[in-house]
């Protein structure tokens, strides 16, 4: 049944979501204007830390233009290895405090962080219906060793979808992928032609590609503006057969399609 009716909007053969993490200034300065000019919408995963009402105010306009403001937790907790590396990178910075690690956190603490981040994002952009989640540092656990546990069930409970990381070039199967841990592809430093090829391979299979970006022309995981532009122009030209939409929008579409195909 699932295979007989396309999950995608009329004429489209597959889907692509453009996702951007950590709310960097280059996303506001370069990515949002590019997407707006081409009529595309992306998902921007934000950390609504204290003072978010002012710091994240520019994202209200982005949301009004149809982009998704996604949940990336308040505190962006990562594994001890990531946190130690970040502290070494910032050595010498005044006031650089060591962050709490995933190994030190409990499920209750993680749930409180996720719920609070969604509450803050909703207060910033109340018109947004659903919120998807992106696992900080692509990690989905708390604790260590024998007490290590997945926090994917918390994301399933509180967000419409969760973006993790998966293997290229296997894109998400619309009928069977776990929406609480959708596979994203890390795209830092990729060339435009590679990005177009990845998107095209997903669409050729009728699947959903979720591309992960951070800073544009800057930061430790950069994508070049020229390469991002090449991808976005391709997506705009192919809009009749490639559905480009925010993660939450695609998740809503798939949930409705699965419901229709497999009524309870
Ligand atoms: Zn992040």
Short mmCIF file of C-alpha atoms and ligand atoms in Angstrom, two decimals:
data_model
loop_
_atom_site.label_atom_id
_atom_site.label_comp_id
_atom_site.label_asym_id
_atom_site.label_seq_id
_atom_site.Cartn_x
_atom_site.Cartn_y
_atom_site.Cartn_z
CA UNK A 1 0.00 0.00 0.00
CA UNK A 2 2.76 2.42 0.99
CA UNK A 3 4.51 1.80 -2.29
CA UNK A 4 1.42 2.47 -4.44
CA UNK A 5 0.81 6.14 -3.65
CA UNK A 6 3.59 8.69 -3.76
CA UNK A 7 4.29 10.40 -0.42
CA UNK A 8 5.39 13.56 -2.18
CA UNK A 9 3.38 16.55 -3.43
CA UNK A 10 2.00 16.29 -6.96
CA UNK A 11 4.68 15.70 -9.56
CA UNK A 12 7.55 15.45 -7.09
CA UNK A 13 9.67 12.32 -7.02
CA UNK A 14 11.61 12.92 -3.81
CA UNK A 15 12.36 15.49 -1.13
CA UNK A 16 15.30 17.55 0.09
CA UNK A 17 15.60 19.40 3.39
CA UNK A 18 18.29 22.05 3.82
CA UNK A 19 19.27 22.27 7.50
CA UNK A 20 21.60 24.73 9.20
CA UNK A 21 22.86 24.35 12.77
CA UNK A 22 23.73 26.71 15.61
CA UNK A 23 22.21 29.94 14.27
CA UNK A 24 25.39 31.56 12.99
CA UNK A 25 25.37 35.12 11.65
CA UNK A 26 26.41 33.94 8.18
CA UNK A 27 23.15 31.98 7.94
CA UNK A 28 21.19 35.18 8.45
CA UNK A 29 23.44 37.21 6.16
CA UNK A 30 23.92 34.74 3.30
CA UNK A 31 21.73 31.62 3.48
CA UNK A 32 18.37 33.24 4.31
CA UNK A 33 18.57 35.90 1.55
CA UNK A 34 19.66 33.23 -0.96
CA UNK A 35 16.79 30.91 -0.04
CA UNK A 36 14.29 33.77 -0.01
CA UNK A 37 15.38 34.95 -3.45
CA UNK A 38 14.87 31.45 -4.86
CA UNK A 39 11.62 30.77 -3.00
CA UNK A 40 13.07 27.91 -0.94
CA UNK A 41 12.61 27.25 2.78
CA UNK A 42 15.07 25.61 5.16
CA UNK A 43 15.32 24.50 8.77
CA UNK A 44 17.53 26.46 11.14
CA UNK A 45 18.39 24.67 14.39
CA UNK A 46 18.76 27.22 17.19
CA UNK A 47 19.95 27.19 20.81
CA UNK A 48 17.62 29.58 22.68
CA UNK A 49 19.99 30.34 25.54
CA UNK A 50 19.25 32.98 28.20
CA UNK A 51 18.67 36.29 26.45
CA UNK A 52 17.24 34.48 23.40
CA UNK A 53 14.42 37.06 23.07
CA UNK A 54 16.98 39.59 21.88
CA UNK A 55 19.69 37.35 20.48
CA UNK A 56 17.36 35.30 18.31
CA UNK A 57 14.99 38.14 17.33
CA UNK A 58 16.26 38.21 13.70
CA UNK A 59 14.97 34.66 13.27
CA UNK A 60 11.39 35.90 13.60
CA UNK A 61 11.63 37.34 10.09
CA UNK A 62 13.10 34.07 8.84
CA UNK A 63 10.19 32.13 10.31
CA UNK A 64 7.73 34.62 8.80
CA UNK A 65 9.29 33.81 5.40
CA UNK A 66 8.46 30.13 5.92
CA UNK A 67 11.73 28.84 7.34
CA UNK A 68 11.58 26.51 10.32
CA UNK A 69 13.13 27.52 13.64
CA UNK A 70 14.21 24.12 14.97
CA UNK A 71 15.11 22.83 18.43
CA UNK A 72 18.85 22.26 18.97
CA UNK A 73 18.50 22.26 22.80
CA UNK A 74 19.18 25.21 25.07
CA UNK A 75 22.64 24.11 26.22
CA UNK A 76 23.97 22.12 23.21
CA UNK A 77 25.33 19.18 25.26
CA UNK A 78 27.86 16.91 23.55
CA UNK A 79 30.10 13.97 24.44
CA UNK A 80 33.07 14.52 26.71
CA UNK A 81 35.45 14.15 23.78
CA UNK A 82 33.75 17.03 21.91
CA UNK A 83 33.60 19.27 24.97
CA UNK A 84 37.27 18.65 25.85
CA UNK A 85 38.25 19.47 22.27
CA UNK A 86 36.22 22.69 22.34
CA UNK A 87 37.90 23.79 25.56
CA UNK A 88 41.35 23.13 24.08
CA UNK A 89 40.39 25.16 20.98
CA UNK A 90 39.31 28.09 23.19
CA UNK A 91 42.27 27.87 25.59
CA UNK A 92 43.23 31.32 26.71
CA UNK A 93 39.74 32.75 26.24
CA UNK A 94 38.57 34.54 29.37
CA UNK A 95 35.65 32.87 31.05
CA UNK A 96 35.63 29.79 28.80
CA UNK A 97 33.79 27.37 31.07
CA UNK A 98 33.65 23.65 30.57
CA UNK A 99 30.16 22.57 29.47
CA UNK A 100 28.24 19.68 31.00
CA UNK A 101 28.76 16.53 28.95
CA UNK A 102 26.26 13.94 27.76
CA UNK A 103 28.05 11.32 29.86
CA UNK A 104 27.19 13.37 32.97
CA UNK A 105 23.53 14.00 32.09
CA UNK A 106 20.39 12.07 33.01
CA UNK A 107 17.37 11.49 30.80
CA UNK A 108 15.36 13.85 33.05
CA UNK A 109 17.89 16.64 32.55
CA UNK A 110 17.91 16.08 28.80
CA UNK A 111 14.13 16.08 28.66
CA UNK A 112 13.96 19.34 30.61
CA UNK A 113 16.42 20.94 28.16
CA UNK A 114 14.49 19.77 25.08
CA UNK A 115 11.12 20.91 26.50
CA UNK A 116 12.49 24.31 27.52
CA UNK A 117 14.10 24.87 24.11
CA UNK A 118 10.77 24.16 22.38
CA UNK A 119 8.94 26.45 24.81
CA UNK A 120 11.36 29.29 24.07
CA UNK A 121 11.19 28.77 20.30
CA UNK A 122 7.38 28.74 20.45
CA UNK A 123 7.44 32.02 22.38
CA UNK A 124 9.69 33.48 19.68
CA UNK A 125 7.68 32.17 16.68
CA UNK A 126 4.20 31.26 17.97
CA UNK A 127 2.84 30.89 14.43
CA UNK A 128 5.01 27.83 13.82
CA UNK A 129 3.00 24.62 14.11
CA UNK A 130 5.51 21.82 14.51
CA UNK A 131 9.14 21.83 15.65
CA UNK A 132 11.79 19.34 14.66
CA UNK A 133 14.95 18.61 16.61
CA UNK A 134 18.64 18.26 15.71
CA UNK A 135 20.89 16.19 17.97
CA UNK A 136 23.81 18.39 19.09
CA UNK A 137 27.08 16.91 17.79
CA UNK A 138 24.85 14.22 16.14
CA UNK A 139 24.83 12.30 19.44
CA UNK A 140 21.67 10.74 20.88
CA UNK A 141 22.68 9.31 24.28
CA UNK A 142 23.17 10.24 27.93
CA UNK A 143 25.30 8.41 30.50
CA UNK A 144 28.26 6.16 29.89
CA UNK A 145 29.10 2.48 29.79
CA UNK A 146 26.54 0.24 31.47
CA UNK A 147 24.29 3.22 32.28
CA UNK A 148 24.34 4.74 28.80
CA UNK A 149 20.83 5.30 27.36
CA UNK A 150 19.35 6.61 24.14
CA UNK A 151 17.40 9.85 24.38
CA UNK A 152 15.73 9.30 20.99
CA UNK A 153 12.45 8.36 22.80
CA UNK A 154 12.39 11.85 24.37
CA UNK A 155 12.69 13.44 20.95
CA UNK A 156 9.90 11.16 19.69
CA UNK A 157 7.73 12.37 22.59
CA UNK A 158 8.35 16.10 22.26
CA UNK A 159 9.24 16.88 18.62
CA UNK A 160 7.74 15.92 15.28
CA UNK A 161 11.11 14.65 14.04
CA UNK A 162 14.77 14.42 15.06
CA UNK A 163 17.72 14.85 12.71
CA UNK A 164 20.73 12.68 13.40
CA UNK A 165 23.47 11.59 11.05
CA UNK A 166 23.50 8.70 8.59
CA UNK A 167 25.51 7.12 5.84
CA UNK A 168 25.89 8.71 2.43
CA UNK A 169 24.39 8.08 -0.06
CA UNK A 170 21.52 6.26 1.71
CA UNK A 171 18.68 8.75 2.00
CA UNK A 172 15.60 8.41 4.20
CA UNK A 173 12.99 5.87 3.14
CA UNK A 174 9.64 7.72 3.37
CA UNK A 175 7.73 4.63 4.42
CA UNK A 176 10.08 3.19 6.99
CA UNK A 177 12.60 5.71 8.35
CA UNK A 178 12.42 6.51 12.08
CA UNK A 179 11.22 10.12 12.18
CA UNK A 180 12.76 10.50 15.65
CA UNK A 181 16.17 9.80 14.14
CA UNK A 182 16.17 10.93 10.53
CA UNK A 183 19.48 10.52 8.75
CA UNK A 184 21.22 13.76 7.85
CA UNK A 185 24.34 14.08 5.72
CA UNK A 186 27.18 16.30 6.86
CA UNK A 187 27.95 18.58 3.93
CA UNK A 188 30.79 20.80 5.16
CA UNK A 189 33.40 21.65 2.52
CA UNK A 190 31.50 19.89 -0.25
CA UNK A 191 31.45 21.22 -3.80
CA UNK A 192 28.24 22.32 -5.49
CA UNK A 193 28.31 19.44 -7.98
CA UNK A 194 28.63 16.90 -5.15
CA UNK A 195 25.66 18.44 -3.33
CA UNK A 196 23.55 18.34 -6.49
CA UNK A 197 24.57 14.71 -7.03
CA UNK A 198 23.54 13.72 -3.51
CA UNK A 199 20.16 15.41 -3.86
CA UNK A 200 19.61 13.84 -7.27
CA UNK A 201 20.52 10.34 -6.05
CA UNK A 202 17.93 10.62 -3.25
CA UNK A 203 15.23 11.82 -5.63
CA UNK A 204 16.06 9.07 -8.14
CA UNK A 205 15.25 6.59 -5.35
CA UNK A 206 12.05 8.42 -4.31
CA UNK A 207 13.65 9.25 -0.97
CA UNK A 208 14.26 12.22 1.35
CA UNK A 209 17.72 13.78 1.59
CA UNK A 210 18.48 15.88 4.66
CA UNK A 211 21.57 18.03 4.12
CA UNK A 212 23.43 19.47 7.13
CA UNK A 213 25.25 22.80 7.02
CA UNK A 214 26.79 25.14 9.58
CA UNK A 215 28.48 28.44 8.71
CA UNK A 216 28.63 29.81 5.17
CA UNK A 217 32.17 30.84 4.25
CA UNK A 218 33.11 30.71 7.95
CA UNK A 219 33.37 28.58 11.07
CA UNK A 220 34.85 25.17 11.68
CA UNK A 221 32.40 23.28 9.42
CA UNK A 222 31.97 25.70 6.51
CA UNK A 223 30.20 25.47 3.18
CA UNK A 224 31.22 27.85 0.41
CA UNK A 225 28.59 30.38 -0.63
CA UNK A 226 29.20 29.51 -4.28
CA UNK A 227 28.61 25.81 -3.62
CA UNK A 228 25.46 26.42 -1.58
CA UNK A 229 24.20 28.73 -4.33
CA UNK A 230 24.79 26.07 -6.98
CA UNK A 231 22.75 23.55 -4.97
CA UNK A 232 19.92 25.99 -4.26
CA UNK A 233 19.65 27.10 -7.90
CA UNK A 234 19.40 23.45 -8.91
CA UNK A 235 16.66 22.88 -6.31
CA UNK A 236 14.76 25.95 -7.51
CA UNK A 237 15.00 24.85 -11.16
CA UNK A 238 13.85 21.34 -10.26
CA UNK A 239 11.00 22.37 -7.95
CA UNK A 240 8.48 20.55 -10.15
CA UNK A 241 10.10 17.18 -9.36
CA UNK A 242 12.18 17.84 -6.22
CA UNK A 243 10.25 18.95 -3.14
CA UNK A 244 12.46 21.20 -1.00
CA UNK A 245 10.90 21.79 2.41
CA UNK A 246 11.78 22.18 6.10
CA UNK A 247 12.20 19.00 8.15
CA UNK A 248 9.01 19.53 10.19
CA UNK A 249 6.99 20.10 7.01
CA UNK A 250 8.28 16.88 5.41
CA UNK A 251 7.65 14.97 8.65
CA UNK A 252 4.05 16.22 8.73
CA UNK A 253 3.61 15.12 5.13
CA UNK A 254 5.00 11.64 5.83
CA UNK A 255 2.93 11.17 8.99
CA UNK A 256 -0.26 12.05 7.10
CA UNK A 257 0.71 9.79 4.20
CA UNK A 258 1.56 6.87 6.49
CA UNK A 259 -1.75 7.38 8.29
CA UNK A 260 -3.67 7.29 5.01
CA UNK A 261 -1.78 4.27 3.76
CA UNK A 262 -2.05 2.30 7.00
CA UNK A 263 -5.21 3.40 8.83
CA UNK A 264 -5.33 2.30 12.45
ZN1 LIG B 1 25.21 22.24 16.93
#
